[in-house]
PDB file of C-alpha atoms and ligand atoms in Angstrom:
ATOM      1  CA  MET A   1     -16.073  25.598 -91.853  1.00 92.00           C
ATOM      2  CA  LEU A   2     -16.032  23.940 -88.414  1.00 94.00           C
ATOM      3  CA  ASN A   3     -14.929  26.305 -85.643  1.00 95.00           C
ATOM      4  CA  VAL A   4     -12.391  23.919 -84.138  1.00 96.00           C
ATOM      5  CA  CYS A   5     -11.353  26.468 -81.504  1.00 96.00           C
ATOM      6  CA  ASP A   6     -14.829  26.293 -80.006  1.00 96.00           C
ATOM      7  CA  ILE A   7     -14.510  23.892 -77.109  1.00 95.00           C
ATOM      8  CA  GLN A   8     -18.143  22.767 -77.681  1.00 96.00           C
ATOM      9  CA  VAL A   9     -17.034  21.634 -81.137  1.00 95.00           C
ATOM     10  CA  MET A  10     -13.559  20.404 -80.271  1.00 95.00           C
ATOM     11  CA  LYS A  11     -14.325  18.155 -77.309  1.00 95.00           C
ATOM     12  CA  PRO A  12     -17.034  16.019 -79.020  1.00 96.00           C
ATOM     13  CA  LEU A  13     -14.880  15.842 -82.156  1.00 96.00           C
ATOM     14  CA  LEU A  14     -11.898  14.504 -80.207  1.00 97.00           C
ATOM     15  CA  ALA A  15     -14.104  12.138 -78.184  1.00 97.00           C
ATOM     16  CA  GLU A  16     -15.760  10.778 -81.342  1.00 96.00           C
ATOM     17  CA  HIS A  17     -12.321   9.680 -82.559  1.00 96.00           C
ATOM     18  CA  GLY A  18     -11.056   8.503 -79.162  1.00 97.00           C
ATOM     19  CA  PHE A  19      -8.283  11.107 -79.346  1.00 97.00           C
ATOM     20  CA  HIS A  20      -6.200  11.842 -76.246  1.00 96.00           C
ATOM     21  CA  PHE A  21      -3.586  14.591 -76.135  1.00 97.00           C
ATOM     22  CA  SER A  22       0.032  13.458 -76.279  1.00 97.00           C
ATOM     23  CA  LYS A  23       2.333  15.459 -74.027  1.00 96.00           C
ATOM     24  CA  ALA A  24       5.341  13.844 -75.701  1.00 97.00           C
ATOM     25  CA  LYS A  25       4.243  15.282 -79.066  1.00 97.00           C
ATOM     26  CA  GLY A  26       3.792  18.778 -77.627  1.00 97.00           C
ATOM     27  CA  GLN A  27       0.029  18.780 -78.196  1.00 98.00           C
ATOM     28  CA  ASN A  28      -1.556  21.940 -76.828  1.00 98.00           C
ATOM     29  CA  PHE A  29      -4.388  22.881 -79.169  1.00 98.00           C
ATOM     30  CA  LEU A  30      -5.722  26.402 -79.632  1.00 98.00           C
ATOM     31  CA  ILE A  31      -9.178  27.157 -78.210  1.00 97.00           C
ATOM     32  CA  ALA A  32      -9.222  30.922 -78.924  1.00 98.00           C
ATOM     33  CA  SER A  33     -10.045  31.672 -82.551  1.00 97.00           C
ATOM     34  CA  TRP A  34      -8.509  35.175 -82.485  1.00 98.00           C
ATOM     35  CA  VAL A  35      -5.073  33.542 -82.189  1.00 98.00           C
ATOM     36  CA  PRO A  36      -4.921  31.583 -85.482  1.00 98.00           C
ATOM     37  CA  GLU A  37      -6.761  34.445 -87.228  1.00 97.00           C
ATOM     38  CA  ASN A  38      -4.132  36.956 -86.089  1.00 98.00           C
ATOM     39  CA  ILE A  39      -1.205  34.633 -86.814  1.00 98.00           C
ATOM     40  CA  ALA A  40      -2.413  34.145 -90.388  1.00 97.00           C
ATOM     41  CA  ILE A  41      -2.854  37.909 -90.877  1.00 95.00           C
ATOM     42  CA  GLU A  42       0.494  38.830 -89.310  1.00 93.00           C
ATOM     43  CA  SER A  43       2.348  36.174 -91.302  1.00 94.00           C
ATOM     44  CA  GLY A  44       1.725  38.255 -94.447  1.00 91.00           C
ATOM     45  CA  VAL A  45       0.452  35.192 -96.303  1.00 96.00           C
ATOM     46  CA  ASP A  46      -1.539  35.882 -99.499  1.00 97.00           C
ATOM     47  CA  GLU A  47      -2.577  34.149-102.716  1.00 98.00           C
ATOM     48  CA  GLN A  48       0.984  34.402-104.037  1.00 98.00           C
ATOM     49  CA  THR A  49       2.321  32.564-100.985  1.00 98.00           C
ATOM     50  CA  GLY A  50       3.038  28.881-100.445  1.00 98.00           C
ATOM     51  CA  VAL A  51       2.991  28.134 -96.713  1.00 98.00           C
ATOM     52  CA  LEU A  52       4.644  25.282 -94.905  1.00 98.00           C
ATOM     53  CA  GLU A  53       2.782  24.607 -91.661  1.00 98.00           C
ATOM     54  CA  ILE A  54       4.261  22.373 -88.993  1.00 98.00           C
ATOM     55  CA  GLY A  55       1.921  20.431 -86.724  1.00 98.00           C
ATOM     56  CA  PRO A  56      -1.619  21.305 -87.882  1.00 98.00           C
ATOM     57  CA  GLY A  57      -3.180  19.411 -84.953  1.00 98.00           C
ATOM     58  CA  ILE A  58      -6.934  19.554 -85.633  1.00 98.00           C
ATOM     59  CA  GLY A  59      -6.457  22.467 -88.023  1.00 98.00           C
ATOM     60  CA  PRO A  60      -7.284  25.910 -86.508  1.00 98.00           C
ATOM     61  CA  LEU A  61      -4.276  27.637 -88.088  1.00 98.00           C
ATOM     62  CA  THR A  62      -4.453  25.422 -91.173  1.00 98.00           C
ATOM     63  CA  GLN A  63      -7.981  26.694 -91.876  1.00 98.00           C
ATOM     64  CA  GLN A  64      -6.870  30.319 -91.632  1.00 98.00           C
ATOM     65  CA  LEU A  65      -3.804  29.731 -93.793  1.00 98.00           C
ATOM     66  CA  CYS A  66      -5.898  27.950 -96.429  1.00 98.00           C
ATOM     67  CA  LEU A  67      -8.241  30.965 -96.537  1.00 98.00           C
ATOM     68  CA  HIS A  68      -5.332  33.351 -97.228  1.00 97.00           C
ATOM     69  CA  ALA A  69      -2.606  31.402 -99.077  1.00 98.00           C
ATOM     70  CA  GLY A  70      -2.145  30.118-102.626  1.00 98.00           C
ATOM     71  CA  LYS A  71      -1.093  26.734-101.252  1.00 98.00           C
ATOM     72  CA  VAL A  72      -0.596  25.179 -97.820  1.00 98.00           C
ATOM     73  CA  CYS A  73       1.555  22.161 -97.138  1.00 98.00           C
ATOM     74  CA  ALA A  74       1.190  20.875 -93.565  1.00 98.00           C
ATOM     75  CA  VAL A  75       3.490  18.315 -91.951  1.00 98.00           C
ATOM     76  CA  GLU A  76       1.965  16.338 -89.072  1.00 98.00           C
ATOM     77  CA  LEU A  77       3.559  13.491 -87.131  1.00 97.00           C
ATOM     78  CA  ASP A  78       0.465  12.079 -85.400  1.00 98.00           C
ATOM     79  CA  HIS A  79      -1.525   9.804 -87.734  1.00 98.00           C
ATOM     80  CA  ARG A  80      -4.431   9.663 -85.233  1.00 97.00           C
ATOM     81  CA  LEU A  81      -5.343  13.174 -86.424  1.00 98.00           C
ATOM     82  CA  LYS A  82      -6.066  12.005 -89.994  1.00 98.00           C
ATOM     83  CA  PRO A  83      -9.848  11.398 -89.694  1.00 97.00           C
ATOM     84  CA  ILE A  84     -10.259  14.605 -87.664  1.00 98.00           C
ATOM     85  CA  LEU A  85      -8.388  16.756 -90.185  1.00 98.00           C
ATOM     86  CA  GLU A  86     -10.496  15.235 -92.972  1.00 97.00           C
ATOM     87  CA  LYS A  87     -13.522  16.794 -91.258  1.00 97.00           C
ATOM     88  CA  THR A  88     -11.968  20.119 -90.305  1.00 97.00           C
ATOM     89  CA  VAL A  89      -9.878  20.988 -93.379  1.00 98.00           C
ATOM     90  CA  GLY A  90     -10.965  18.390 -95.970  1.00 97.00           C
ATOM     91  CA  GLU A  91     -12.885  21.070 -97.895  1.00 97.00           C
ATOM     92  CA  PHE A  92      -9.728  23.003 -98.892  1.00 98.00           C
ATOM     93  CA  ASP A  93      -8.273  22.048-102.261  1.00 97.00           C
ATOM     94  CA  ASN A  94      -5.173  24.213-101.755  1.00 98.00           C
ATOM     95  CA  LEU A  95      -4.011  21.982 -98.870  1.00 98.00           C
ATOM     96  CA  GLU A  96      -1.686  19.000 -98.863  1.00 98.00           C
ATOM     97  CA  ILE A  97      -0.845  17.113 -95.667  1.00 98.00           C
ATOM     98  CA  ILE A  98       2.394  15.196 -95.297  1.00 98.00           C
ATOM     99  CA  TRP A  99       2.195  12.566 -92.544  1.00 98.00           C
ATOM    100  CA  ASP A 100       5.721  12.536 -91.210  1.00 98.00           C
ATOM    101  CA  ASP A 101       8.219  13.978 -88.756  1.00 98.00           C
ATOM    102  CA  VAL A 102       9.154  17.485 -89.925  1.00 98.00           C
ATOM    103  CA  LEU A 103      12.717  16.942 -88.721  1.00 98.00           C
ATOM    104  CA  LYS A 104      13.081  14.114 -91.266  1.00 98.00           C
ATOM    105  CA  GLN A 105      12.143  16.390 -94.165  1.00 97.00           C
ATOM    106  CA  ASP A 106      14.522  18.003 -96.613  1.00 98.00           C
ATOM    107  CA  VAL A 107      12.775  21.350 -96.175  1.00 98.00           C
ATOM    108  CA  ALA A 108      14.428  23.131 -99.120  1.00 98.00           C
ATOM    109  CA  ALA A 109      13.601  20.256-101.502  1.00 98.00           C
ATOM    110  CA  LEU A 110      10.013  20.114-100.215  1.00 98.00           C
ATOM    111  CA  VAL A 111       9.525  23.839-100.755  1.00 98.00           C
ATOM    112  CA  LYS A 112      10.987  23.632-104.253  1.00 97.00           C
ATOM    113  CA  GLU A 113       8.718  20.716-105.151  1.00 97.00           C
ATOM    114  CA  LYS A 114       5.479  22.060-103.648  1.00 98.00           C
ATOM    115  CA  PHE A 115       5.652  25.831-104.042  1.00 98.00           C
ATOM    116  CA  ALA A 116       6.892  26.468-107.590  1.00 95.00           C
ATOM    117  CA  GLY A 117       6.005  30.040-108.614  1.00 96.00           C
ATOM    118  CA  LEU A 118       4.895  30.983-105.092  1.00 98.00           C
ATOM    119  CA  ARG A 119       6.565  33.045-102.357  1.00 98.00           C
ATOM    120  CA  PRO A 120       7.564  30.465 -99.722  1.00 98.00           C
ATOM    121  CA  ALA A 121       6.720  31.130 -96.072  1.00 98.00           C
ATOM    122  CA  ALA A 122       6.557  29.013 -92.933  1.00 98.00           C
ATOM    123  CA  CYS A 123       3.941  29.368 -90.223  1.00 98.00           C
ATOM    124  CA  ALA A 124       3.242  27.262 -87.162  1.00 98.00           C
ATOM    125  CA  ASN A 125       2.160  26.884 -83.596  1.00 98.00           C
ATOM    126  CA  LEU A 126       5.281  24.847 -82.855  1.00 98.00           C
ATOM    127  CA  PRO A 127       5.515  21.764 -80.653  1.00 96.00           C
ATOM    128  CA  TYR A 128       7.640  23.328 -77.895  1.00 93.00           C
ATOM    129  CA  TYR A 129       9.799  20.260 -77.188  1.00 94.00           C
ATOM    130  CA  ILE A 130      11.535  20.740 -80.552  1.00 96.00           C
ATOM    131  CA  THR A 131      11.333  24.511 -81.082  1.00 97.00           C
ATOM    132  CA  SER A 132      15.066  25.048 -81.635  1.00 97.00           C
ATOM    133  CA  PRO A 133      15.702  22.160 -84.059  1.00 98.00           C
ATOM    134  CA  ILE A 134      12.638  23.107 -86.138  1.00 98.00           C
ATOM    135  CA  LEU A 135      13.487  26.815 -86.238  1.00 98.00           C
ATOM    136  CA  SER A 136      17.097  25.986 -87.083  1.00 98.00           C
ATOM    137  CA  ALA A 137      15.992  23.717 -89.938  1.00 98.00           C
ATOM    138  CA  LEU A 138      13.589  26.371 -91.293  1.00 98.00           C
ATOM    139  CA  LEU A 139      16.246  29.111 -91.266  1.00 98.00           C
ATOM    140  CA  GLU A 140      19.131  26.945 -92.507  1.00 97.00           C
ATOM    141  CA  ALA A 141      17.002  25.783 -95.438  1.00 97.00           C
ATOM    142  CA  GLU A 142      17.389  29.387 -96.704  1.00 96.00           C
ATOM    143  CA  CYS A 143      14.275  29.079 -98.822  1.00 97.00           C
ATOM    144  CA  PHE A 144      11.622  31.113 -96.961  1.00 98.00           C
ATOM    145  CA  ASP A 145      10.830  34.815 -97.185  1.00 97.00           C
ATOM    146  CA  GLN A 146       9.233  34.838 -93.761  1.00 97.00           C
ATOM    147  CA  VAL A 147       8.882  32.453 -90.822  1.00 98.00           C
ATOM    148  CA  THR A 148       6.081  33.166 -88.322  1.00 98.00           C
ATOM    149  CA  VAL A 149       5.829  30.936 -85.296  1.00 98.00           C
ATOM    150  CA  MET A 150       4.271  30.651 -81.880  1.00 98.00           C
ATOM    151  CA  VAL A 151       6.832  29.592 -79.296  1.00 98.00           C
ATOM    152  CA  GLN A 152       7.308  29.895 -75.542  1.00 98.00           C
ATOM    153  CA  LYS A 153       7.487  33.590 -74.717  1.00 98.00           C
ATOM    154  CA  GLU A 154      10.954  33.253 -73.210  1.00 97.00           C
ATOM    155  CA  VAL A 155      12.211  31.741 -76.475  1.00 98.00           C
ATOM    156  CA  ALA A 156      10.632  34.565 -78.497  1.00 98.00           C
ATOM    157  CA  VAL A 157      12.299  37.139 -76.237  1.00 98.00           C
ATOM    158  CA  ARG A 158      15.629  35.308 -76.619  1.00 98.00           C
ATOM    159  CA  ILE A 159      15.347  35.315 -80.421  1.00 98.00           C
ATOM    160  CA  ALA A 160      14.735  39.094 -80.511  1.00 98.00           C
ATOM    161  CA  ALA A 161      17.232  40.008 -77.741  1.00 98.00           C
ATOM    162  CA  GLN A 162      19.844  42.754 -78.031  1.00 96.00           C
ATOM    163  CA  PRO A 163      23.553  42.511 -77.088  1.00 95.00           C
ATOM    164  CA  GLY A 164      24.226  42.872 -73.379  1.00 92.00           C
ATOM    165  CA  SER A 165      20.772  41.751 -72.243  1.00 94.00           C
ATOM    166  CA  ALA A 166      20.277  38.644 -70.090  1.00 93.00           C
ATOM    167  CA  ASP A 167      18.304  36.945 -72.885  1.00 96.00           C
ATOM    168  CA  TYR A 168      21.000  37.438 -75.532  1.00 96.00           C
ATOM    169  CA  SER A 169      22.465  34.044 -76.487  1.00 95.00           C
ATOM    170  CA  ALA A 170      24.156  32.057 -79.243  1.00 96.00           C
ATOM    171  CA  PHE A 171      20.642  31.135 -80.477  1.00 97.00           C
ATOM    172  CA  THR A 172      19.808  34.873 -80.745  1.00 98.00           C
ATOM    173  CA  ILE A 173      22.750  35.371 -83.061  1.00 98.00           C
ATOM    174  CA  PHE A 174      21.947  32.243 -85.043  1.00 97.00           C
ATOM    175  CA  CYS A 175      18.405  33.537 -85.703  1.00 98.00           C
ATOM    176  CA  GLN A 176      19.439  37.159 -86.340  1.00 98.00           C
ATOM    177  CA  TYR A 177      22.165  36.022 -88.726  1.00 98.00           C
ATOM    178  CA  TYR A 178      19.459  34.578 -90.974  1.00 98.00           C
ATOM    179  CA  ALA A 179      16.547  36.900 -90.247  1.00 98.00           C
ATOM    180  CA  GLU A 180      15.231  40.076 -88.655  1.00 98.00           C
ATOM    181  CA  PRO A 181      12.860  39.111 -85.831  1.00 98.00           C
ATOM    182  CA  GLU A 182       9.806  41.036 -84.672  1.00 98.00           C
ATOM    183  CA  LEU A 183       7.825  40.106 -81.564  1.00 98.00           C
ATOM    184  CA  LEU A 184       4.141  40.256 -82.471  1.00 98.00           C
ATOM    185  CA  PHE A 185       1.874  39.365 -79.530  1.00 98.00           C
ATOM    186  CA  ASP A 186       1.602  37.248 -76.399  1.00 98.00           C
ATOM    187  CA  VAL A 187      -0.793  34.325 -76.093  1.00 98.00           C
ATOM    188  CA  PRO A 188      -1.854  33.425 -72.548  1.00 98.00           C
ATOM    189  CA  ALA A 189      -1.953  29.794 -71.392  1.00 98.00           C
ATOM    190  CA  HIS A 190      -5.775  29.790 -71.166  1.00 98.00           C
ATOM    191  CA  CYS A 191      -5.945  29.970 -74.987  1.00 98.00           C
ATOM    192  CA  PHE A 192      -4.901  26.284 -75.188  1.00 98.00           C
ATOM    193  CA  LEU A 193      -6.238  22.861 -74.286  1.00 97.00           C
ATOM    194  CA  PRO A 194      -4.554  21.458 -72.311  1.00 97.00           C
ATOM    195  CA  GLN A 195      -3.097  24.635 -70.807  1.00 97.00           C
ATOM    196  CA  PRO A 196       0.702  24.821 -71.015  1.00 95.00           C
ATOM    197  CA  LYS A 197       2.626  25.965 -67.925  1.00 94.00           C
ATOM    198  CA  VAL A 198       4.126  28.902 -69.807  1.00 96.00           C
ATOM    199  CA  THR A 199       2.975  32.010 -71.661  1.00 98.00           C
ATOM    200  CA  SER A 200       3.431  31.826 -75.418  1.00 98.00           C
ATOM    201  CA  ALA A 201       4.255  34.500 -77.972  1.00 98.00           C
ATOM    202  CA  VAL A 202       4.089  34.879 -81.727  1.00 98.00           C
ATOM    203  CA  ILE A 203       7.206  36.074 -83.484  1.00 98.00           C
ATOM    204  CA  THR A 204       7.878  36.717 -87.140  1.00 98.00           C
ATOM    205  CA  LEU A 205      11.309  36.385 -88.716  1.00 98.00           C
ATOM    206  CA  ARG A 206      11.823  38.242 -91.987  1.00 97.00           C
ATOM    207  CA  VAL A 207      14.594  36.353 -93.715  1.00 97.00           C
ATOM    208  CA  ARG A 208      17.512  38.503 -94.852  1.00 97.00           C
ATOM    209  CA  LYS A 209      17.968  38.619 -98.609  1.00 94.00           C
ATOM    210  CA  GLU A 210      21.505  39.861 -98.074  1.00 93.00           C
ATOM    211  CA  ARG A 211      23.597  39.757 -94.933  1.00 93.00           C
ATOM    212  CA  PRO A 212      25.218  43.118 -94.219  1.00 92.00           C
ATOM    213  CA  TRP A 213      28.466  41.603 -92.879  1.00 95.00           C
ATOM    214  CA  GLN A 214      31.538  40.166 -94.498  1.00 95.00           C
ATOM    215  CA  ILE A 215      31.907  36.685 -93.014  1.00 96.00           C
ATOM    216  CA  ASP A 216      34.784  34.687 -94.482  1.00 96.00           C
ATOM    217  CA  ASP A 217      33.923  31.303 -92.997  1.00 96.00           C
ATOM    218  CA  GLN A 218      30.394  30.585 -91.716  1.00 96.00           C
ATOM    219  CA  ASP A 219      31.458  27.530 -89.654  1.00 96.00           C
ATOM    220  CA  ILE A 220      34.148  29.504 -87.856  1.00 97.00           C
ATOM    221  CA  PHE A 221      31.673  32.362 -87.324  1.00 97.00           C
ATOM    222  CA  PHE A 222      29.211  30.084 -85.513  1.00 97.00           C
ATOM    223  CA  ARG A 223      32.050  28.336 -83.591  1.00 96.00           C
ATOM    224  CA  THR A 224      33.236  31.783 -82.470  1.00 96.00           C
ATOM    225  CA  VAL A 225      29.737  32.681 -81.299  1.00 96.00           C
ATOM    226  CA  ARG A 226      29.259  29.393 -79.411  1.00 95.00           C
ATOM    227  CA  ALA A 227      32.709  29.667 -77.788  1.00 94.00           C
ATOM    228  CA  SER A 228      32.009  33.269 -76.756  1.00 93.00           C
ATOM    229  CA  PHE A 229      28.777  32.338 -74.963  1.00 92.00           C
ATOM    230  CA  ALA A 230      30.046  29.069 -73.471  1.00 89.00           C
ATOM    231  CA  MET A 231      31.573  30.930 -70.528  1.00 81.00           C
ATOM    232  CA  ARG A 232      29.130  33.705 -69.738  1.00 76.00           C
ATOM    233  CA  ARG A 233      30.361  36.432 -67.405  1.00 74.00           C
ATOM    234  CA  LYS A 234      33.964  35.362 -68.085  1.00 80.00           C
ATOM    235  CA  LYS A 235      36.452  37.234 -70.241  1.00 86.00           C
ATOM    236  CA  LEU A 236      35.994  36.535 -73.949  1.00 91.00           C
ATOM    237  CA  SER A 237      39.604  35.330 -74.239  1.00 91.00           C
ATOM    238  CA  ASN A 238      38.844  32.339 -71.951  1.00 91.00           C
ATOM    239  CA  GLY A 239      35.898  31.219 -74.082  1.00 92.00           C
ATOM    240  CA  LEU A 240      37.802  31.607 -77.342  1.00 94.00           C
ATOM    241  CA  ALA A 241      40.846  29.765 -75.992  1.00 93.00           C
ATOM    242  CA  SER A 242      38.731  26.793 -74.983  1.00 90.00           C
ATOM    243  CA  GLY A 243      36.634  26.847 -78.180  1.00 93.00           C
ATOM    244  CA  PHE A 244      39.736  27.051 -80.392  1.00 94.00           C
ATOM    245  CA  SER A 245      42.501  25.022 -78.748  1.00 93.00           C
ATOM    246  CA  GLN A 246      44.880  25.903 -81.615  1.00 92.00           C
ATOM    247  CA  LEU A 247      44.695  29.566 -80.547  1.00 91.00           C
ATOM    248  CA  GLY A 248      45.516  29.095 -76.882  1.00 91.00           C
ATOM    249  CA  LYS A 249      45.151  31.925 -74.357  1.00 91.00           C
ATOM    250  CA  VAL A 250      47.850  34.079 -75.924  1.00 93.00           C
ATOM    251  CA  GLY A 251      46.455  33.718 -79.445  1.00 94.00           C
ATOM    252  CA  ALA A 252      42.932  34.468 -78.208  1.00 94.00           C
ATOM    253  CA  ALA A 253      44.115  37.638 -76.478  1.00 94.00           C
ATOM    254  CA  GLU A 254      46.026  38.687 -79.623  1.00 95.00           C
ATOM    255  CA  VAL A 255      42.959  38.209 -81.828  1.00 95.00           C
ATOM    256  CA  ILE A 256      40.850  40.319 -79.455  1.00 96.00           C
ATOM    257  CA  ALA A 257      43.471  43.107 -79.495  1.00 95.00           C
ATOM    258  CA  GLU A 258      43.780  42.875 -83.290  1.00 95.00           C
ATOM    259  CA  CYS A 259      40.029  43.523 -83.571  1.00 95.00           C
ATOM    260  CA  GLY A 260      40.364  46.617 -81.389  1.00 95.00           C
ATOM    261  CA  PHE A 261      38.323  45.222 -78.468  1.00 95.00           C
ATOM    262  CA  ASP A 262      39.115  45.752 -74.805  1.00 92.00           C
ATOM    263  CA  GLU A 263      41.054  42.818 -73.300  1.00 90.00           C
ATOM    264  CA  ASN A 264      38.322  42.367 -70.662  1.00 89.00           C
ATOM    265  CA  VAL A 265      35.468  42.352 -73.157  1.00 89.00           C
ATOM    266  CA  ARG A 266      32.691  39.794 -72.636  1.00 88.00           C
ATOM    267  CA  GLY A 267      31.180  37.842 -75.509  1.00 89.00           C
ATOM    268  CA  GLU A 268      27.603  38.588 -74.522  1.00 90.00           C
ATOM    269  CA  THR A 269      28.096  42.316 -75.196  1.00 92.00           C
ATOM    270  CA  LEU A 270      29.133  41.902 -78.837  1.00 95.00           C
ATOM    271  CA  GLY A 271      26.832  42.279 -81.824  1.00 96.00           C
ATOM    272  CA  ILE A 272      26.971  40.347 -85.096  1.00 97.00           C
ATOM    273  CA  PRO A 273      29.376  42.859 -86.786  1.00 97.00           C
ATOM    274  CA  GLU A 274      31.851  42.383 -83.917  1.00 96.00           C
ATOM    275  CA  PHE A 275      31.516  38.593 -84.027  1.00 97.00           C
ATOM    276  CA  ALA A 276      32.094  38.734 -87.783  1.00 97.00           C
ATOM    277  CA  LYS A 277      35.303  40.714 -87.244  1.00 96.00           C
ATOM    278  CA  LEU A 278      36.466  38.283 -84.565  1.00 96.00           C
ATOM    279  CA  ALA A 279      35.624  35.195 -86.621  1.00 97.00           C
ATOM    280  CA  ASN A 280      37.430  36.582 -89.683  1.00 97.00           C
ATOM    281  CA  ALA A 281      40.552  37.246 -87.597  1.00 96.00           C
ATOM    282  CA  ILE A 282      40.398  33.711 -86.160  1.00 96.00           C
ATOM    283  CA  ALA A 283      39.830  32.191 -89.614  1.00 96.00           C
ATOM    284  CA  ALA A 284      42.880  34.047 -90.945  1.00 95.00           C
ATOM    285  CA  ARG A 285      45.026  32.655 -88.102  1.00 92.00           C
ATOM    286  CA  LEU A 286      43.799  29.087 -88.491  1.00 89.00           C
ATOM    287  CA  LYS A 287      44.571  28.991 -92.222  1.00 84.00           C
TER     288      LYS A 287
HETATM  289  N1  SAM B   1      -1.588  23.777 -84.880  1.00 66.40           N
HETATM  290  C1  SAM B   1      -2.374  23.175 -83.818  1.00 66.40           C
HETATM  291  C2  SAM B   1      -2.972  24.267 -82.940  1.00 66.40           C
HETATM  292  O1  SAM B   1      -2.471  25.392 -83.010  1.00 66.40           O
HETATM  293  O2  SAM B   1      -3.924  23.990 -82.208  1.00 66.40           O
HETATM  294  C3  SAM B   1      -1.552  22.198 -82.984  1.00 66.40           C
HETATM  295  C4  SAM B   1      -0.303  22.774 -82.383  1.00 66.40           C
HETATM  296  S1  SAM B   1       0.456  21.681 -81.199  1.00 66.40           S
HETATM  297  C5  SAM B   1       1.297  22.882 -80.211  1.00 66.40           C
HETATM  298  C6  SAM B   1       1.842  20.978 -82.082  1.00 66.40           C
HETATM  299  C7  SAM B   1       1.486  19.995 -83.199  1.00 66.40           C
HETATM  300  O3  SAM B   1       2.720  19.510 -83.758  1.00 66.40           O
HETATM  301  C8  SAM B   1       0.722  18.754 -82.779  1.00 66.40           C
HETATM  302  O4  SAM B   1      -0.330  18.511 -83.685  1.00 66.40           O
HETATM  303  C9  SAM B   1       1.749  17.607 -82.854  1.00 66.40           C
HETATM  304  O5  SAM B   1       1.182  16.355 -83.123  1.00 66.40           O
HETATM  305  C10 SAM B   1       2.644  18.106 -83.977  1.00 66.40           C
HETATM  306  N2  SAM B   1       4.023  17.582 -83.949  1.00 66.40           N
HETATM  307  C11 SAM B   1       4.778  17.264 -82.871  1.00 66.40           C
HETATM  308  N3  SAM B   1       5.992  16.855 -83.230  1.00 66.40           N
HETATM  309  C12 SAM B   1       6.031  16.912 -84.595  1.00 66.40           C
HETATM  310  C13 SAM B   1       7.029  16.603 -85.553  1.00 66.40           C
HETATM  311  N4  SAM B   1       8.234  16.157 -85.192  1.00 66.40           N
HETATM  312  N5  SAM B   1       6.725  16.747 -86.864  1.00 66.40           N
HETATM  313  C14 SAM B   1       5.497  17.215 -87.240  1.00 66.40           C
HETATM  314  N6  SAM B   1       4.527  17.529 -86.362  1.00 66.40           N
HETATM  315  C15 SAM B   1       4.772  17.373 -85.065  1.00 66.40           C
END
């Protein structure tokens, strides 16, 4: 197996195929082999697992996933990588590469088609320019047991944030609604070629089999969350009144009182159970 993280191997390989990194495609390739090795181990992938990888690049993580998983399905946008991947991962018969934009895929249908009888997982060193849409698509597909990704460290911290902290956001709640996140390890910029300007981190999201909250209307729940964070450091009633014009300021204040919250409460201090309560009260009013 070619050690594609070895710069003495990678550089001639890329040069041989006239490959130049595309910033627009988020191409920062790993040059530290401990990183893909650890990601594959921490992702909990085994022979009973079918793994969807996004953006194999020249294949460092793909190789590790193929060594551990029952099947790997990798989606790559950049066709220039085809002859390189043939050399670096062509030997694995448990690998299928789909040459397309991952955001154009019906992820749930893909998983159903490719991973019958296997435990589905997703694993990737994500292209950072589309971290949120990809993560959203992976979680909303509701078909994975576990999603393990490398992202910008600040995004990883945001995903795992707790109520009241500066990093807590609507995206935190979105992710924690679907899954329980665990920060795994940091990856410094010098582990990539070219070096990104930011530190990266690997995070795993264990998808909830059951959600421990009663949520009557999922759309209203997420609207409530977005409205509550739209006006940070303002009273929650202002955010809710502007997010739900039908409620108005008086209705928003009544809903907050009905839920037993202080009238001056701020959205960014509430946890998912409180948002669920709020959203259910709003849903009941809007009926
Ligand atoms: N996995 C490799 C590694 O760790 O060295 C490459 C990771 S690089 C950060 C991101 C990869 O995602 C690139 O190979 C890039 O071409 C690919 N990519 C970018 N946008 C994509 C998209 N919309 N769909 C699928 N792959 C994409």
